[in-house]
mmCIF file of C-alpha atoms in Angstrom:
data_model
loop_
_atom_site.group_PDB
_atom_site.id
_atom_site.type_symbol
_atom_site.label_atom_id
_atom_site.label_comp_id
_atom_site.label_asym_id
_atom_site.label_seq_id
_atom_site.Cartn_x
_atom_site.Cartn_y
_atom_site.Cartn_z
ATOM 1 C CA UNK R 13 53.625 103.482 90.985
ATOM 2 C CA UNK R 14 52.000 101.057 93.222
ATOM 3 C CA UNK R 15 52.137 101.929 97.020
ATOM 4 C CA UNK R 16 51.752 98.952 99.256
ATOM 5 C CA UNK R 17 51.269 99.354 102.751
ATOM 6 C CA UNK R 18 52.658 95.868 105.124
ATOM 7 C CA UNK R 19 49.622 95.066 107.495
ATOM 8 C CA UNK R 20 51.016 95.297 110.516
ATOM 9 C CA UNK R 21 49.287 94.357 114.214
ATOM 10 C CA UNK R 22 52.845 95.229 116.069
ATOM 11 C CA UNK R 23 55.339 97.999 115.467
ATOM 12 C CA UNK R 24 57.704 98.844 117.771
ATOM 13 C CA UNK R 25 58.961 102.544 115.974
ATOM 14 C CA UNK R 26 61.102 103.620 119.015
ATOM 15 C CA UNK R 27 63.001 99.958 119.800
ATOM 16 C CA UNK R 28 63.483 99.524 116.044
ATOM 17 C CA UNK R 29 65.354 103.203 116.121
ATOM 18 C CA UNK R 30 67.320 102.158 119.132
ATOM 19 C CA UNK R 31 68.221 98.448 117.501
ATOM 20 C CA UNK R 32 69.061 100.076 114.728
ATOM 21 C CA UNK R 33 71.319 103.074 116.536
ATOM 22 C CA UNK R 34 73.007 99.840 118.517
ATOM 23 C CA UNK R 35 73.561 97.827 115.321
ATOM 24 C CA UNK R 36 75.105 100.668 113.482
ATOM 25 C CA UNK R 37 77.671 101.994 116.132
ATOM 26 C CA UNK R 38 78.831 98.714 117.268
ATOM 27 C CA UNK R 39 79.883 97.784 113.558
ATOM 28 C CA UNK R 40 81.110 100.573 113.283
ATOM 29 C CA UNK R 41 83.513 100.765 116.421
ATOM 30 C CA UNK R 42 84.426 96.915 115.685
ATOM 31 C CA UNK R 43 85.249 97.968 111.926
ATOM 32 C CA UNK R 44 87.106 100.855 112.684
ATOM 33 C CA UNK R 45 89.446 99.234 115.534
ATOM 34 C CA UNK R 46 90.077 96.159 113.346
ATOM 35 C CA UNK R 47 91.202 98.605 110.473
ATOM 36 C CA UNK R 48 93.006 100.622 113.250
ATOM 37 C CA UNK R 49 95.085 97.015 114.054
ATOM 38 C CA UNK R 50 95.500 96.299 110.308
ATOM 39 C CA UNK R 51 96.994 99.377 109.299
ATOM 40 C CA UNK R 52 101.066 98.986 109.193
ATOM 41 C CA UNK R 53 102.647 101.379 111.702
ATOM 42 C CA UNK R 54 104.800 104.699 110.659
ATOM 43 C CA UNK R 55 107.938 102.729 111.954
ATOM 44 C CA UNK R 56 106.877 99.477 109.395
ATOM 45 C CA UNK R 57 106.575 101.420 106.931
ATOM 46 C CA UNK R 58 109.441 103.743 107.416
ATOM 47 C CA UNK R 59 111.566 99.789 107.790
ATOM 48 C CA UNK R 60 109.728 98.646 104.440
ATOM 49 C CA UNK R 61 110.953 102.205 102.102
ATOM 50 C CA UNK R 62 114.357 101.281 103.598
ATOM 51 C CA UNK R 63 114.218 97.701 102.838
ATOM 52 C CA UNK R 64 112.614 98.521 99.329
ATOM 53 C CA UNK R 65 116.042 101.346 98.701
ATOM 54 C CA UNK R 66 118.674 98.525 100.332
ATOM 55 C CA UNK R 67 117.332 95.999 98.090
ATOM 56 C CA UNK R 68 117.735 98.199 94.877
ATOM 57 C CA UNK R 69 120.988 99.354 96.096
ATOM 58 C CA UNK R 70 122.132 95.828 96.634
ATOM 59 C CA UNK R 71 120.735 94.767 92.989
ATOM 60 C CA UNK R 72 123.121 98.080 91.336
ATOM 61 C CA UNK R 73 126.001 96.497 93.435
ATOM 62 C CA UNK R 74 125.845 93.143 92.093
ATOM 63 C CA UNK R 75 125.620 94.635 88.484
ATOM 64 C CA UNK R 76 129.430 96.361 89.299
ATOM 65 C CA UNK R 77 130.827 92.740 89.419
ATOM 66 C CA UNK R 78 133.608 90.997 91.671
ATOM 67 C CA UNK R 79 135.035 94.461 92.032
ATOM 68 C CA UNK R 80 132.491 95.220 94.246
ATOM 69 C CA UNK R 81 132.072 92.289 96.003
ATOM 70 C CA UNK R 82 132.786 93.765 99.749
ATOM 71 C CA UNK R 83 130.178 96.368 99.637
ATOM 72 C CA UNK R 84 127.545 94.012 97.823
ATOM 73 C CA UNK R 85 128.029 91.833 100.830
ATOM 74 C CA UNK R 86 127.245 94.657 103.440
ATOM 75 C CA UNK R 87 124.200 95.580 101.910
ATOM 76 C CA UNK R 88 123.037 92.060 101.873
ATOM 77 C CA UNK R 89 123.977 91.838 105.364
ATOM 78 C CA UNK R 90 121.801 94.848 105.760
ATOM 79 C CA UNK R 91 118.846 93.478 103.653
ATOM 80 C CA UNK R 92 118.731 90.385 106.088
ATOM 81 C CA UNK R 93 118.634 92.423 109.214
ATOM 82 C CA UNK R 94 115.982 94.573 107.629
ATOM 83 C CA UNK R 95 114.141 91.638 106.858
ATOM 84 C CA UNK R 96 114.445 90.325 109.910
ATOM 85 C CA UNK R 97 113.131 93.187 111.663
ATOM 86 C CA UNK R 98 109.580 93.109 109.418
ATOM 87 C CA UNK R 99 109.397 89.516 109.911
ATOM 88 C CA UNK R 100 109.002 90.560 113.859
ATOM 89 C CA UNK R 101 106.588 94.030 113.243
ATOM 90 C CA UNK R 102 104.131 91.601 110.829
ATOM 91 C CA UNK R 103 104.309 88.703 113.543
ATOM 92 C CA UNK R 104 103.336 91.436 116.445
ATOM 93 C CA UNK R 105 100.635 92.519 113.735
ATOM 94 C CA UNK R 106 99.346 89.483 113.422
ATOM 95 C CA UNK R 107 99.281 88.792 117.114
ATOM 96 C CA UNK R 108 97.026 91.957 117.956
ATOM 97 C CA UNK R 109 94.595 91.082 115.127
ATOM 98 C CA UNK R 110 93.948 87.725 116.557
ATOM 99 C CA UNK R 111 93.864 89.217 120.159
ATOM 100 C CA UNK R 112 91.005 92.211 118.870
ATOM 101 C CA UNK R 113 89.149 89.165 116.218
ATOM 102 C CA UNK R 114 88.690 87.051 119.548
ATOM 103 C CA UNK R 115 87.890 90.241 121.683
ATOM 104 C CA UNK R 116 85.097 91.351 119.443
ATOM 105 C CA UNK R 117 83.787 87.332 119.440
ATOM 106 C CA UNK R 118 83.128 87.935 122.650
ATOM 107 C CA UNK R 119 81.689 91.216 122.340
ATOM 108 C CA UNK R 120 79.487 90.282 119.747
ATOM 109 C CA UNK R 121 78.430 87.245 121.629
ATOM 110 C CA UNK R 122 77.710 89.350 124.634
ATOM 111 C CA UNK R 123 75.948 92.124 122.686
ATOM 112 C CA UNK R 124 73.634 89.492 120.952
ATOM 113 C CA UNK R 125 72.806 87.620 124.529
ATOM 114 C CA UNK R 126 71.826 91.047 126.089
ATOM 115 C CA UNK R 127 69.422 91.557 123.424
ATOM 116 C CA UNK R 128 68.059 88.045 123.119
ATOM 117 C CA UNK R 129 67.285 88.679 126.956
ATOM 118 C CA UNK R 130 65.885 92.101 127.050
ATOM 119 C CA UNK R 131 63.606 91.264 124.341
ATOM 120 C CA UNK R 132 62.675 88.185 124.755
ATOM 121 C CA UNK R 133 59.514 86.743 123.548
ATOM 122 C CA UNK R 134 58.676 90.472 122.407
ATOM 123 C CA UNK R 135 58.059 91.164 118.705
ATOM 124 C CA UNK R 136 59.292 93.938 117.100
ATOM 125 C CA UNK R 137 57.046 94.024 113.891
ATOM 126 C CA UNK R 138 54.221 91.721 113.296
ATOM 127 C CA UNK R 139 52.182 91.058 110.581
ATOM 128 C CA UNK R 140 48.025 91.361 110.772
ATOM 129 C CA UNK R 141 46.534 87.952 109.494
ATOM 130 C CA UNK R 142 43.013 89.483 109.449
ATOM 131 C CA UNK R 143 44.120 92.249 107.089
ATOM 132 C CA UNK R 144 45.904 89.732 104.615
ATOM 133 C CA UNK R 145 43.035 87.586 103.999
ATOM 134 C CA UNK R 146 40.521 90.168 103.682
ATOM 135 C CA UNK R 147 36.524 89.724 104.773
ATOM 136 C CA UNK R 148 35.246 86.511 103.803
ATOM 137 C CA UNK R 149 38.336 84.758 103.158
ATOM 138 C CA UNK R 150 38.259 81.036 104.670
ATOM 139 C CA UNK R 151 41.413 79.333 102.478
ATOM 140 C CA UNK R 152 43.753 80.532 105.089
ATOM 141 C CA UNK R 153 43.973 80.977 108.470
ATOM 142 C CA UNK R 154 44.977 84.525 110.233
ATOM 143 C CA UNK R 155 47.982 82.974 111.281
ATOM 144 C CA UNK R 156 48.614 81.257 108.140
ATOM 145 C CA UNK R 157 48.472 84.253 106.018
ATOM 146 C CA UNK R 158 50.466 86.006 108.196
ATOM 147 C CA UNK R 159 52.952 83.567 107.843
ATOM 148 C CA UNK R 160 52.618 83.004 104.398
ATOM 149 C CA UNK R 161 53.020 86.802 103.915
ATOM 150 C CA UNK R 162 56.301 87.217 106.244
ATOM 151 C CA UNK R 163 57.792 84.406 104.387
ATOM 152 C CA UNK R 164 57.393 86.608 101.035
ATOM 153 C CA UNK R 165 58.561 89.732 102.395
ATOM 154 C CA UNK R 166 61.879 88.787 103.528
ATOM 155 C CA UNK R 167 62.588 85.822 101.058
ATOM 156 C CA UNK R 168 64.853 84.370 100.360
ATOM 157 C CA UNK R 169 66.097 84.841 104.140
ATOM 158 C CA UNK R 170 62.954 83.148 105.299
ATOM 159 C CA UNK R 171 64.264 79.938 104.174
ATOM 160 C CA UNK R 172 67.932 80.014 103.931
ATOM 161 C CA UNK R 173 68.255 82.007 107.413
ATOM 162 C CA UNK R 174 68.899 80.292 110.230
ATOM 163 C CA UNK R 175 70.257 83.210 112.526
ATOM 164 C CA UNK R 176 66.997 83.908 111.629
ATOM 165 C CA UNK R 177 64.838 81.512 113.053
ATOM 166 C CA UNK R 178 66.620 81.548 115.769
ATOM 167 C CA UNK R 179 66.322 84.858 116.799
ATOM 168 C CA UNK R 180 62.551 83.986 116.824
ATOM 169 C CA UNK R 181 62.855 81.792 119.501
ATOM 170 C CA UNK R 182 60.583 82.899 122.489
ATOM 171 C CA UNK R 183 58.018 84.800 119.798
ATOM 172 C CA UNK R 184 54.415 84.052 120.730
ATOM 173 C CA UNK R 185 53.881 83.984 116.566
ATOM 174 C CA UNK R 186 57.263 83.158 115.153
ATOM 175 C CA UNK R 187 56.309 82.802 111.253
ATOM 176 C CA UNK R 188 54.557 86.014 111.273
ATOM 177 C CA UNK R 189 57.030 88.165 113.648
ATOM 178 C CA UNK R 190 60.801 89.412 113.658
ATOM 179 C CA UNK R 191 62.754 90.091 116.754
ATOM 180 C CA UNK R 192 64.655 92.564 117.626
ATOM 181 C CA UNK R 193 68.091 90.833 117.102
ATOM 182 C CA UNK R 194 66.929 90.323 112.944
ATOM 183 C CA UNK R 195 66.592 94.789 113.608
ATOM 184 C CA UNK R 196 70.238 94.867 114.941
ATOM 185 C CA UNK R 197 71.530 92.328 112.395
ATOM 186 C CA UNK R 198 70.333 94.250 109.361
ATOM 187 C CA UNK R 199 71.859 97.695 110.750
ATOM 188 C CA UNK R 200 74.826 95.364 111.079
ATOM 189 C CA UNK R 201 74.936 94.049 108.229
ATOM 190 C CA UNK R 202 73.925 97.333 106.327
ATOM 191 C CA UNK R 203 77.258 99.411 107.820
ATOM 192 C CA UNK R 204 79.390 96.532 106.539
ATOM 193 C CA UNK R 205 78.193 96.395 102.891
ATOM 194 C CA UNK R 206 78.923 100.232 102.807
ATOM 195 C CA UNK R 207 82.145 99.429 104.720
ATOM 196 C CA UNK R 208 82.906 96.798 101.747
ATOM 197 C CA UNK R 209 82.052 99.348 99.030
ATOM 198 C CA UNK R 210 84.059 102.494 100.642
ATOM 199 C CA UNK R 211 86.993 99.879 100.489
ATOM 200 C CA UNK R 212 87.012 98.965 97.304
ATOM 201 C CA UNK R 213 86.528 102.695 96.135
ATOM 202 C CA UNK R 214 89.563 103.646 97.977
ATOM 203 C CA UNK R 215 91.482 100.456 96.822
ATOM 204 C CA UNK R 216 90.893 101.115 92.896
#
């Protein structure tokens, strides 16, 4: 097994801990609040088991004929006013999920500029030019190699990112660096894949 070491000039251990720390509890609070509003109340679902029994009730009626006919009626009745009622819990859902989605816009928004600003024009990780060409190399540049090698180590994001490039914006050596909002996006981004996967688990 091959063990290759990234020549790095700057590494920022402690900020990449804390980015990472940030990242990771923010998704996690924003996850766990948008479940929180997603999730169907005790009283929905209480109204939906008693919608579900009036509706099977009203089906066993109709079955008994004209002879029936008055009751069948009330329990219609009944399924409308049931139906009725979720109609107004799902539109009240729906309301608070658009409320929190827009909320945590804003948040996120915030959260990003904060870090953008504290960290501007600093670089998190950088990569060493002079250790990637080696002595006596003169094809490439130290900045070009550097480049050249940060493209490779996070490709494919190095050309289809542009969140990206611009978090790189202020970076003294953009090609060969990665700020600290690319840190916080990967913990991010990390906590929702497992989010995704713990999901589906549950779901099958």
């Amino acid at each position: 097994m091959v063990n290759t070491t990234i020549p790095v000039s700057v590494l920022r251990s402690d900020d990449i801990l804390l980015l990472l720390a940030i990242g990771a509890i923010y998704e996690i609070i924003i996850r766990t609040v948008a479940h929180r509003v997603k999730a169907r109340s005790l009283d929905e679902r209480n109204l939906r088991s008693q919608l579900h029994q009036l509706k099977y009730e009203t089906t066993q009626s109709r079955r008994l004929g004209p002879s029936a006919f008055v009751e069948t009626s009330k329990l219609e009745r009944a399924v409308l006013v049931k139906e009725k009622d979720l109609s107004k819990f799902e539109e009240d859902r729906n309301k608070r999920i658009d409320t929190v989605q827009r909320l945590s816009w804003n948040f996120t928004v915030a959260l990003n500029l904060i870090v953008f600003a504290v960290y501007y024009g600093v670089p998190i990780l950088s990569v060493d030019g002079g250790a990637v060409t080696g002595a006596g190399d003169e094809v490439m540049t130290e900045e070009a190699a550097a480049a050249s090698y940060m493209r490779g180590l996070i490709f494919p994001l190095s050309y289809i990112g542009v969140g990206l490039r611009l978090a790189g914006v202020g970076l003294a050596a953009r090609a060969s660096s990665l700020g600290a909002l690319v840190v916080m996006w990967s913990a991010q981004s990390t906590v929702e894949k497992v989010s995704e996967c713990v999901e589906a688990l549950v779901l099958q």
